mmCIF file of C-alpha atoms in Angstrom:
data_model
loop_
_atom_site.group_PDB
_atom_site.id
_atom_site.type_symbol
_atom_site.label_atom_id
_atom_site.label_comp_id
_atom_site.label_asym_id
_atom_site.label_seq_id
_atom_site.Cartn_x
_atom_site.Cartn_y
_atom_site.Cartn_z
ATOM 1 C CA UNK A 1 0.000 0.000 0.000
ATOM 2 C CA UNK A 2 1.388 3.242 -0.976
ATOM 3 C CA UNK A 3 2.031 6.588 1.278
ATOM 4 C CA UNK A 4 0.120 8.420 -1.258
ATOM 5 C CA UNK A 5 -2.967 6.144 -0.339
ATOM 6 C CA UNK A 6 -2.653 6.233 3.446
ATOM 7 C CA UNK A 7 -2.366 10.226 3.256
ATOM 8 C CA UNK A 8 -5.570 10.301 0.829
ATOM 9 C CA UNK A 9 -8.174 12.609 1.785
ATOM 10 C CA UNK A 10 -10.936 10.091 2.098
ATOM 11 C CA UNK A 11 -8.791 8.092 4.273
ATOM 12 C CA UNK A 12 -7.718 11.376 6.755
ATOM 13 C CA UNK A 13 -11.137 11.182 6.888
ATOM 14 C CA UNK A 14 -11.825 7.918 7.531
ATOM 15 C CA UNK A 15 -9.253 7.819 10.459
ATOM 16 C CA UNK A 16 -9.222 11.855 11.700
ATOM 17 C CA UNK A 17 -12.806 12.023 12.924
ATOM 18 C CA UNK A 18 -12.149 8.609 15.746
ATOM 19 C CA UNK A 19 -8.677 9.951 16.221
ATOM 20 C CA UNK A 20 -10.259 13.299 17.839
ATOM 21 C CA UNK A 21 -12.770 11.663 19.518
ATOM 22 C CA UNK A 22 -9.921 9.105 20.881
ATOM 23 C CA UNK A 23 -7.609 12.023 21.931
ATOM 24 C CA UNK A 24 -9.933 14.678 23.537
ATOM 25 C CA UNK A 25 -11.319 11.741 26.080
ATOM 26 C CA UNK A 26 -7.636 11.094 26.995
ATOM 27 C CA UNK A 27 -6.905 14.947 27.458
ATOM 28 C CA UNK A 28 -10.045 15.623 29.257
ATOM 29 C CA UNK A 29 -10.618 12.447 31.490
ATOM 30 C CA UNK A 30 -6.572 11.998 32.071
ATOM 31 C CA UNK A 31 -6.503 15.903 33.497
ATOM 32 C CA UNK A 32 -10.336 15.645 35.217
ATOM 33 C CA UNK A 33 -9.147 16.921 38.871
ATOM 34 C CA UNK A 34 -6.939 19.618 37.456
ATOM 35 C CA UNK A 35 -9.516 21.441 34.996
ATOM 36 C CA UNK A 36 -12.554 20.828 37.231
ATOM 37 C CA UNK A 37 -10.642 22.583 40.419
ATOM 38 C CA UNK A 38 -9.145 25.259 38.036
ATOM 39 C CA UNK A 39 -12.711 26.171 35.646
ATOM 40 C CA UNK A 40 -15.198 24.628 37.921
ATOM 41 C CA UNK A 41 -17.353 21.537 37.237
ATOM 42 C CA UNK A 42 -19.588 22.979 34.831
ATOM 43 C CA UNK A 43 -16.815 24.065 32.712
ATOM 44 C CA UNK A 44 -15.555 20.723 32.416
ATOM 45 C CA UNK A 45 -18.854 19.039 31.567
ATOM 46 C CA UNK A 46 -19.764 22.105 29.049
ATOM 47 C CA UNK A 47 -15.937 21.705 27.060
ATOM 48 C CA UNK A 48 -16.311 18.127 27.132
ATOM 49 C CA UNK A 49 -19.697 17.999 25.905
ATOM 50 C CA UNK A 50 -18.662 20.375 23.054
ATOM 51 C CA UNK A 51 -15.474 18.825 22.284
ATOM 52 C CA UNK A 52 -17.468 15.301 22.098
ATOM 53 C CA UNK A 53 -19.921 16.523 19.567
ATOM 54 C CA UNK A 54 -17.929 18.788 17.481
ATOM 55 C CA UNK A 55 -15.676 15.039 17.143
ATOM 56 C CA UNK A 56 -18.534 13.221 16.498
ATOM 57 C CA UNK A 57 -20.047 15.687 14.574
ATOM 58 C CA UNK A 58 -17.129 15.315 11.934
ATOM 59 C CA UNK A 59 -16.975 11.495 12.320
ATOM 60 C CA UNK A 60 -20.306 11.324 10.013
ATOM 61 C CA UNK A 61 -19.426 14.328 8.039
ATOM 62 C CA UNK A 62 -16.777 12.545 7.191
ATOM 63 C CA UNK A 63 -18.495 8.924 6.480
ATOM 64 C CA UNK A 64 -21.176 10.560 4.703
ATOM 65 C CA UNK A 65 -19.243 12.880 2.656
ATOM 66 C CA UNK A 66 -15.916 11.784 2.050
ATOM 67 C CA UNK A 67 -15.981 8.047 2.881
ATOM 68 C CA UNK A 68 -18.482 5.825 2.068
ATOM 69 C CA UNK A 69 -17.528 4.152 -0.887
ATOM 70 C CA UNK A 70 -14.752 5.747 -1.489
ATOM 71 C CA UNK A 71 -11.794 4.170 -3.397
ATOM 72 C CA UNK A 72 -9.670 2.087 -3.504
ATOM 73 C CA UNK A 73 -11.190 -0.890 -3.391
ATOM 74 C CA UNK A 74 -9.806 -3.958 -1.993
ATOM 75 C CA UNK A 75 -12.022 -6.395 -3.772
ATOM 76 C CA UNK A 76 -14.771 -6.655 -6.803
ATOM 77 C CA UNK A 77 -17.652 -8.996 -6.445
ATOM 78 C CA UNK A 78 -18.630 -11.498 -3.630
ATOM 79 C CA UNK A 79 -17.006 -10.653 -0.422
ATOM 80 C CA UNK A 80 -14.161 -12.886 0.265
ATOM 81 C CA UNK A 81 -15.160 -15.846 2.009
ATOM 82 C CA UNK A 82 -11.805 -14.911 4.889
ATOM 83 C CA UNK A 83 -13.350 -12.122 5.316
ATOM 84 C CA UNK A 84 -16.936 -13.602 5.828
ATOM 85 C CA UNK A 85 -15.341 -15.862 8.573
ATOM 86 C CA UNK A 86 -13.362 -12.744 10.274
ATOM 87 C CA UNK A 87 -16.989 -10.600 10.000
ATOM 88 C CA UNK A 88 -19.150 -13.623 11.515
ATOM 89 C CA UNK A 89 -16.836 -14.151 14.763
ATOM 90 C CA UNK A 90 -17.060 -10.336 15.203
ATOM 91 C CA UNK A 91 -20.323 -9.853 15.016
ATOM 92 C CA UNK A 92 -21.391 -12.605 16.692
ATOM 93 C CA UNK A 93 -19.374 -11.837 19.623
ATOM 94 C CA UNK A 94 -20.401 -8.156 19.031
ATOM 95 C CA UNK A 95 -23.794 -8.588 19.302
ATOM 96 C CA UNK A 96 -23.513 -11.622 21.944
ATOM 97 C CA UNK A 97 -22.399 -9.597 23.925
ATOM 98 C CA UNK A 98 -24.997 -6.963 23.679
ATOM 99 C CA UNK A 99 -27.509 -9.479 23.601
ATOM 100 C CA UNK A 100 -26.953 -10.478 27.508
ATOM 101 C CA UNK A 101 -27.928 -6.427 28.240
ATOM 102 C CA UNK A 102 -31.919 -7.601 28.466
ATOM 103 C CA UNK A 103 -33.413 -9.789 30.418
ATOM 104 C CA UNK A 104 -33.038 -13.824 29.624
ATOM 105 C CA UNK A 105 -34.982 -14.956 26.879
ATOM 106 C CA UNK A 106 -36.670 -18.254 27.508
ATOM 107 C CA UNK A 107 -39.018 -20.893 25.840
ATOM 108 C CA UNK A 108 -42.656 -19.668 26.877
ATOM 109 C CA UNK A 109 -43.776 -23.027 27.857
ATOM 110 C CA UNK A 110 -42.214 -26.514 29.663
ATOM 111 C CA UNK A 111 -43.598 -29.690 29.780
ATOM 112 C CA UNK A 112 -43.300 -30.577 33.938
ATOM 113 C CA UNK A 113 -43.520 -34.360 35.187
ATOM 114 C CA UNK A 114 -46.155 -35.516 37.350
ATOM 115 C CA UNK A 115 -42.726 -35.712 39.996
ATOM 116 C CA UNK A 116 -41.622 -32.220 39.892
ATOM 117 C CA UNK A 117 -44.959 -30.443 38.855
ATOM 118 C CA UNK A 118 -44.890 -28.267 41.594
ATOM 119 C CA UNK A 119 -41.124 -27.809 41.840
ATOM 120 C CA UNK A 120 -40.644 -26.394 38.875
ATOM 121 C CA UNK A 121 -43.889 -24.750 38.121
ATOM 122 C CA UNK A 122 -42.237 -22.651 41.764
ATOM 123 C CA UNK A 123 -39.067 -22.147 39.537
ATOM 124 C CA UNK A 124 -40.969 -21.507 36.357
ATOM 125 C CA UNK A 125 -42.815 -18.523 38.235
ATOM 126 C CA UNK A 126 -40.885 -16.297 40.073
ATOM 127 C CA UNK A 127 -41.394 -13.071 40.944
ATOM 128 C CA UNK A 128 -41.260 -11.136 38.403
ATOM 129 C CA UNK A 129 -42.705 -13.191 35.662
ATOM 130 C CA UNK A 130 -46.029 -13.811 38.024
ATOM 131 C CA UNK A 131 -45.963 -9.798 37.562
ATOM 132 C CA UNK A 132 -46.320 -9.953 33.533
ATOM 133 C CA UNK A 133 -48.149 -13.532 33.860
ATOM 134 C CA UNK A 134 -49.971 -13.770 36.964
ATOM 135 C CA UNK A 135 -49.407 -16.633 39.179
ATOM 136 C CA UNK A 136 -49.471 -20.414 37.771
ATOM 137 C CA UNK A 137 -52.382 -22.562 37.652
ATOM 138 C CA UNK A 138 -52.408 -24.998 40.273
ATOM 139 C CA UNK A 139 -51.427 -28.666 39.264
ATOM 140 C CA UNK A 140 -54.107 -30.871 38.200
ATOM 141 C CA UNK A 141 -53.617 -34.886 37.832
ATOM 142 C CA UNK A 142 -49.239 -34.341 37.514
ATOM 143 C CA UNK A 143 -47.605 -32.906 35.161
ATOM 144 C CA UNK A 144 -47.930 -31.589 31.752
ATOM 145 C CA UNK A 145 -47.124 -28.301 29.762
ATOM 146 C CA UNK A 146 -47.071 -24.984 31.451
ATOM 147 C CA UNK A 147 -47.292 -21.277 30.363
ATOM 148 C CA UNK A 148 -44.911 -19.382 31.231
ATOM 149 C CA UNK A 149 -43.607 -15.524 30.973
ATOM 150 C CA UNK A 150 -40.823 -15.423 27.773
ATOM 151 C CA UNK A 151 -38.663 -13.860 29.513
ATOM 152 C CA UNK A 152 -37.198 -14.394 33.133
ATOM 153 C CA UNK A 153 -36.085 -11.188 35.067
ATOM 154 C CA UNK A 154 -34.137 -13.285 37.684
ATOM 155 C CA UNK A 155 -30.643 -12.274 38.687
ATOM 156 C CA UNK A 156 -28.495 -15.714 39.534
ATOM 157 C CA UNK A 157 -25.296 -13.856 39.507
ATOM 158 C CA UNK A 158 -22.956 -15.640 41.803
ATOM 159 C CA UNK A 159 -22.222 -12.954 44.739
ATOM 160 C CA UNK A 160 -19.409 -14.834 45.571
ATOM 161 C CA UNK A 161 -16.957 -14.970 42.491
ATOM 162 C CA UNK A 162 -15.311 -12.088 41.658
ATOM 163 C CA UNK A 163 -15.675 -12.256 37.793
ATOM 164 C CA UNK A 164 -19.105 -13.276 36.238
ATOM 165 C CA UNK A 165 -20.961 -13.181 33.167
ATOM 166 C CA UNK A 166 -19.591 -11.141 30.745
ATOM 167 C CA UNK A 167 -17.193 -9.801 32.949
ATOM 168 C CA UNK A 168 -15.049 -12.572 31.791
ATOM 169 C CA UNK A 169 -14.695 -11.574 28.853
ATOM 170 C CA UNK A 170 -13.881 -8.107 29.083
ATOM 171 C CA UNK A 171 -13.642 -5.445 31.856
ATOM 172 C CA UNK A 172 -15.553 -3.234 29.505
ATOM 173 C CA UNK A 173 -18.146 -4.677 27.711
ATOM 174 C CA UNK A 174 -19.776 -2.383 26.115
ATOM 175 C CA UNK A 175 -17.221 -0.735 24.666
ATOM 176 C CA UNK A 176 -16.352 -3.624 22.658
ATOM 177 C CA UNK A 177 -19.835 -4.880 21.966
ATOM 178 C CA UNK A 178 -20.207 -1.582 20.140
ATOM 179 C CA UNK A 179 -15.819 -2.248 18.509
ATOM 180 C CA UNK A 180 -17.048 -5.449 17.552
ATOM 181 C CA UNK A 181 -19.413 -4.638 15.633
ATOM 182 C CA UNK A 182 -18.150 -1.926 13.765
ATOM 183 C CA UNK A 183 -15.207 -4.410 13.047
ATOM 184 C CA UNK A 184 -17.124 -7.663 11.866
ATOM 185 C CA UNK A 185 -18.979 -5.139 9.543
ATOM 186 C CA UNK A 186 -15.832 -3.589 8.201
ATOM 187 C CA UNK A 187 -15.129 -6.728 6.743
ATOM 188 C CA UNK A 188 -17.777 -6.893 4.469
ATOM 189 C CA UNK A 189 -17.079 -3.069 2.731
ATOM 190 C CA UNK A 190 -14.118 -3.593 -0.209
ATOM 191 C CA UNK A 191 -14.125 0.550 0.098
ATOM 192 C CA UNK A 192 -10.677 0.702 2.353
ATOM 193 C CA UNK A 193 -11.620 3.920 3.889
ATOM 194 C CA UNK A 194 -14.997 2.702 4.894
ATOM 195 C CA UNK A 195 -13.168 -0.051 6.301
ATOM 196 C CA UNK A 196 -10.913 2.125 8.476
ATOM 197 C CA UNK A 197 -13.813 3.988 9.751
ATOM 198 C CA UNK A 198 -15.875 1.296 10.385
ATOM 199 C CA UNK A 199 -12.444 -0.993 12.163
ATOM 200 C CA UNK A 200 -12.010 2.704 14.667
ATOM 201 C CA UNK A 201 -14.744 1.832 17.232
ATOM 202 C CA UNK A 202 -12.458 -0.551 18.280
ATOM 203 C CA UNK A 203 -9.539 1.044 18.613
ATOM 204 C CA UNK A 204 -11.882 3.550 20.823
ATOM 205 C CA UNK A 205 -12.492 0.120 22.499
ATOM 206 C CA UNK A 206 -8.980 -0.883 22.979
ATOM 207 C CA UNK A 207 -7.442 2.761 23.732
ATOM 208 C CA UNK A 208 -10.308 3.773 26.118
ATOM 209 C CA UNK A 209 -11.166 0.735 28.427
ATOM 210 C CA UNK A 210 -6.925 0.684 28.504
ATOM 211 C CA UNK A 211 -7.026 4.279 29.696
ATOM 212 C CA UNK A 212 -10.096 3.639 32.162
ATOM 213 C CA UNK A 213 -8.179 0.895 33.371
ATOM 214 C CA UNK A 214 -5.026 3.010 33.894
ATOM 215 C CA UNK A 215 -7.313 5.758 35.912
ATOM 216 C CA UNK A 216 -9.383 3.803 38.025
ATOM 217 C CA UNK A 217 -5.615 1.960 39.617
ATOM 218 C CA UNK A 218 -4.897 4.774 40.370
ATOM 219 C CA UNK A 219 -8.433 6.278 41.995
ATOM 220 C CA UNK A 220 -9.496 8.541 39.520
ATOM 221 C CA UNK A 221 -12.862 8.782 38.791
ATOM 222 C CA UNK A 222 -13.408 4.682 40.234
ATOM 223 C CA UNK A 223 -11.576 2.055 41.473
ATOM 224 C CA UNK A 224 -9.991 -1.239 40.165
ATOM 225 C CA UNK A 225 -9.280 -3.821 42.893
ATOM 226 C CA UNK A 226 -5.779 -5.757 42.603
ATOM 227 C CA UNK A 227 -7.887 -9.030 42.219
ATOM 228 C CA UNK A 228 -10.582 -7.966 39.846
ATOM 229 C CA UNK A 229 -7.577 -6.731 37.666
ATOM 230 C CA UNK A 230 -5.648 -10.222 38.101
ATOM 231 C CA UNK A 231 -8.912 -12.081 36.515
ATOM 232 C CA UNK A 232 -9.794 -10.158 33.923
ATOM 233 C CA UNK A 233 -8.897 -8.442 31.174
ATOM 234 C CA UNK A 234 -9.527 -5.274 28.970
ATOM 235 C CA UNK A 235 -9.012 -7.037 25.260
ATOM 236 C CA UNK A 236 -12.011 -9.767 24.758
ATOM 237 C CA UNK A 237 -11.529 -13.395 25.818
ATOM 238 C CA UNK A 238 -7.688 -12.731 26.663
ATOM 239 C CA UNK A 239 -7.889 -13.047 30.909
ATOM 240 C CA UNK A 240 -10.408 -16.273 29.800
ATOM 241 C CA UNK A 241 -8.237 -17.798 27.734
ATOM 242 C CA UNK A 242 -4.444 -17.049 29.417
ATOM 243 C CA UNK A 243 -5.471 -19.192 32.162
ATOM 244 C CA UNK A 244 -5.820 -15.890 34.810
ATOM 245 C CA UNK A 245 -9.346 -17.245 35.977
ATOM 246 C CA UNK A 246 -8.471 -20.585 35.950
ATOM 247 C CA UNK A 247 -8.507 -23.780 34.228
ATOM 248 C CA UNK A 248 -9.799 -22.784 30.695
ATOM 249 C CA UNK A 249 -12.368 -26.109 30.295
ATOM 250 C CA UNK A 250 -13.781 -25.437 34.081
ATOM 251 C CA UNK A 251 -14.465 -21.664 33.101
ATOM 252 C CA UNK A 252 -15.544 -22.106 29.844
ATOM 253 C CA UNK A 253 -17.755 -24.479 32.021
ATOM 254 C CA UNK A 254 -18.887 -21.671 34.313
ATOM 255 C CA UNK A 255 -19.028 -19.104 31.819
ATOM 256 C CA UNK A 256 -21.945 -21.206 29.655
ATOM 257 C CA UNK A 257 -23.888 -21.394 33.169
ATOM 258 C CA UNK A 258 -23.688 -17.713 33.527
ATOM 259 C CA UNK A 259 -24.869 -16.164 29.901
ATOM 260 C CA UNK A 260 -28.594 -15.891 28.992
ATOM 261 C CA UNK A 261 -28.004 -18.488 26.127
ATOM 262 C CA UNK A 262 -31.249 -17.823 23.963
ATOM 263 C CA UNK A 263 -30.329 -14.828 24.086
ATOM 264 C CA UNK A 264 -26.657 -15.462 22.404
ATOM 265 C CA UNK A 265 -28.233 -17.993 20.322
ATOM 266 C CA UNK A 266 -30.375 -14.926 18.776
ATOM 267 C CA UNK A 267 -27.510 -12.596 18.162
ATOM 268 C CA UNK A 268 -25.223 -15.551 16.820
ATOM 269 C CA UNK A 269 -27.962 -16.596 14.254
ATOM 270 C CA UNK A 270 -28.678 -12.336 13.099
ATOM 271 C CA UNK A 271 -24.524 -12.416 12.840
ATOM 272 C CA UNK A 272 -25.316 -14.990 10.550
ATOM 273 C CA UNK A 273 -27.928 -13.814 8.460
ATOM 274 C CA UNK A 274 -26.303 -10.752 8.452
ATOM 275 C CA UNK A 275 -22.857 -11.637 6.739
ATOM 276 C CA UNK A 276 -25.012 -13.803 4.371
ATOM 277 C CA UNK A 277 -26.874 -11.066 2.997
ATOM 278 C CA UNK A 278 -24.187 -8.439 2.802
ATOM 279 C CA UNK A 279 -21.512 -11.059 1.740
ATOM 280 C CA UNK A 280 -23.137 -11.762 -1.349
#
């Protein structure tokens, strides 16, 4: 790839926009307690409001204007099938991940054995789906199928483990539910500056949680404990798979016990449709 292509307009523009979003959250967040005890609170909120949408502001002029589309392109015809692969493990970890935001999606009936009837018609109803629902039926004769509310507003996070849920995947979320995305879909544009644009959400991911990370060690603006930092991780899946929680198998184990999994299987399947009909 050339200098002259790097340095083309489209791509300045492609890359500028992020790049001053990226650098006036550094500046501002990194130097919080100085400008907020020299301008005042307001201040600070007011400049980094307007610095926030003036960046934003010329992150779409840019995509609208200069970069969609724009040349050169790295491919004619059918998206690369490598790049269908790279833009389905994205997205689908993208969108998994926002995908375990609402509440757990569930089958909306169970069949219940004459055994357990009114075990798990007790589990089946909990508080809050008896709320959308009302409460179940009582049992008649055993078992048999039950209505229940699609979706269960339970919490069964584990109070007693310091990393849960998504939390094992990333310290930050989402941050890179909303990188992810933009990267799994960059893979799908042959337009390289569209690309770029699309691939900066996460480096906004990588460079922000990183620099969230570096304030809250050392008390600014929250707090990271020394073992919360040991067990996880700020890039996706990398404290899960370098062994820092554990034996890999046991908390892959844990880790499928702790998502919403309807929920996942939702998001991976749109990934799916998704690269198929853009990939064409």
């Amino acid at each position: 790839m050339s200098a002259a292509t790097i340095l083309s307009k489209p791509m300045r523009w492609a890359a500028g926009g992020w790049a001053f979003f990226i650098a006036e959250n550094f500046i501002l967040s990194e130097n919080r307690t100085y400008l907020i005890e020299n301008f005042g609170d307001d201040a600070y909120h007011y400049a980094y409001g307007t610095l926030s949408t003036a960046a934003m502001s010329s992150v779409f002029y840019g995509y609208f204007r200069k970069v969609k589309d724009a040349p050169p392109l790295l491919f004619k015809g059918p998206v690369p099938l490598g790049a269908k692969v790279a833009s389905f493990v994205c997205l689908s970890l993208g969108l998994g991940m926002a995908s375990q935001i609402p509440p757990k999606i569930q089958i909306p009936v169970e069949f219940v054995t004459s055994n357990s009837a009114d075990e798990n018609i007790t589990i089946a109803t909990s508080a809050a789906a008896e709320a959308v629902v009302g409460p179940a039926p009582p049992t008649e004769g055993g078992g048999g199928w039950k209505v229940r509310c699609p979706f269960d507003f339970t919490d069964n996070k584990d109070t007693n483990s310091p990393v849960h849920g998504l939390e094992r995947i990333s310290r930050h979320p989402g941050l890179w539910s909303f990188g992810l995305l933009g990267l799994g879909s960059s893979f799908l544009v042959p337009s390289l500056p569209q690309r770029v644009w699309l691939a900066m959400p996460s480096m906004v991911a990588l460079i922000g949680g990183a620099h969230t990370d570096s304030r809250f060690r050392r008390g600014m603006g929250g707090e990271l404990s020394e073992e919360y930092d040991k067990v996880t991780s700020n890039v996706p899946l990398l404290a899960m798979l370098s062994g820092a929680q554990g034996n890999v198998i046991d908390v892959l184990n844990d880790f499928s016990s702790e998502i919403k999994p309807l929920n996942a299987a939702v998001a991976v399947g749109t990934a799916g449709l998704w690269v198929m009909s853009k990939g064409r």
